[in-house]
């Protein structure tokens, strides 16, 4: 991901205060994920369809 790119990173509302969180941003045509403790470190980029598949597999059915 280009460093000059400014993204609007979001942290889950379910994150605790212990600092062990991931943040997600939605730049054009992908979903970017990073470690909230290492904001200048690498990111994982996923196509939106893969990210939605991941969320579906980890979200309890009662929360959908």
mmCIF file of C-alpha atoms in Angstrom:
data_model
loop_
_atom_site.group_PDB
_atom_site.id
_atom_site.type_symbol
_atom_site.label_atom_id
_atom_site.label_comp_id
_atom_site.label_asym_id
_atom_site.label_seq_id
_atom_site.Cartn_x
_atom_site.Cartn_y
_atom_site.Cartn_z
ATOM 1 C CA UNK A 1 0.000 0.000 0.000
ATOM 2 C CA UNK A 2 1.462 3.423 -0.874
ATOM 3 C CA UNK A 3 2.515 5.338 2.224
ATOM 4 C CA UNK A 4 1.053 8.630 1.025
ATOM 5 C CA UNK A 5 -2.407 7.065 0.974
ATOM 6 C CA UNK A 6 -4.518 8.401 3.862
ATOM 7 C CA UNK A 7 -7.093 5.926 5.094
ATOM 8 C CA UNK A 8 -9.932 6.158 7.584
ATOM 9 C CA UNK A 9 -9.044 3.299 9.956
ATOM 10 C CA UNK A 10 -11.748 1.856 12.220
ATOM 11 C CA UNK A 11 -11.440 -0.331 15.278
ATOM 12 C CA UNK A 12 -14.135 -2.761 16.376
ATOM 13 C CA UNK A 13 -16.539 -1.523 19.026
ATOM 14 C CA UNK A 14 -15.915 -4.907 20.689
ATOM 15 C CA UNK A 15 -12.222 -4.128 21.207
ATOM 16 C CA UNK A 16 -11.075 -4.027 24.801
ATOM 17 C CA UNK A 17 -8.691 -1.531 26.331
ATOM 18 C CA UNK A 18 -5.704 -3.888 26.296
ATOM 19 C CA UNK A 19 -4.379 -2.649 22.943
ATOM 20 C CA UNK A 20 -4.638 -6.023 21.198
ATOM 21 C CA UNK A 21 -6.807 -4.905 18.311
ATOM 22 C CA UNK A 22 -6.910 -4.848 14.565
ATOM 23 C CA UNK A 23 -8.075 -1.895 12.515
ATOM 24 C CA UNK A 24 -9.834 -2.017 9.165
ATOM 25 C CA UNK A 25 -10.031 0.492 6.322
ATOM 26 C CA UNK A 26 -11.871 0.333 2.998
ATOM 27 C CA UNK A 27 -9.721 1.904 0.307
ATOM 28 C CA UNK A 28 -10.921 1.558 -3.266
ATOM 29 C CA UNK A 29 -11.454 -2.066 -4.381
ATOM 30 C CA UNK A 30 -9.952 -3.712 -1.277
ATOM 31 C CA UNK A 31 -10.156 -4.072 2.492
ATOM 32 C CA UNK A 32 -7.005 -3.270 4.474
ATOM 33 C CA UNK A 33 -6.313 -4.723 7.940
ATOM 34 C CA UNK A 34 -3.513 -3.697 10.313
ATOM 35 C CA UNK A 35 -2.321 -4.136 13.892
ATOM 36 C CA UNK A 36 -3.448 -1.162 15.981
ATOM 37 C CA UNK A 37 -0.186 -1.253 17.963
ATOM 38 C CA UNK A 38 1.917 -0.993 14.796
ATOM 39 C CA UNK A 39 0.151 1.563 12.631
ATOM 40 C CA UNK A 40 3.173 2.095 10.375
ATOM 41 C CA UNK A 41 3.713 -1.628 9.883
ATOM 42 C CA UNK A 42 2.474 -3.860 7.090
ATOM 43 C CA UNK A 43 -1.171 -4.326 6.215
ATOM 44 C CA UNK A 44 -3.102 -7.298 4.933
ATOM 45 C CA UNK A 45 -5.189 -6.457 1.871
ATOM 46 C CA UNK A 46 -8.199 -8.512 0.823
ATOM 47 C CA UNK A 47 -10.712 -8.307 -2.007
ATOM 48 C CA UNK A 48 -14.067 -7.254 -0.501
ATOM 49 C CA UNK A 49 -15.716 -10.594 -1.329
ATOM 50 C CA UNK A 50 -13.064 -12.473 0.683
ATOM 51 C CA UNK A 51 -13.394 -10.073 3.620
ATOM 52 C CA UNK A 52 -17.176 -10.512 3.687
ATOM 53 C CA UNK A 53 -16.703 -14.289 3.572
ATOM 54 C CA UNK A 54 -14.342 -14.079 6.553
ATOM 55 C CA UNK A 55 -16.796 -11.933 8.517
ATOM 56 C CA UNK A 56 -19.623 -14.360 7.762
ATOM 57 C CA UNK A 57 -17.575 -17.253 9.090
ATOM 58 C CA UNK A 58 -16.623 -15.546 12.380
ATOM 59 C CA UNK A 59 -19.904 -13.744 13.127
ATOM 60 C CA UNK A 60 -22.393 -15.748 15.194
ATOM 61 C CA UNK A 61 -25.635 -16.427 13.342
ATOM 62 C CA UNK A 62 -27.599 -14.618 16.057
ATOM 63 C CA UNK A 63 -25.699 -11.384 15.273
ATOM 64 C CA UNK A 64 -26.379 -11.429 11.513
#
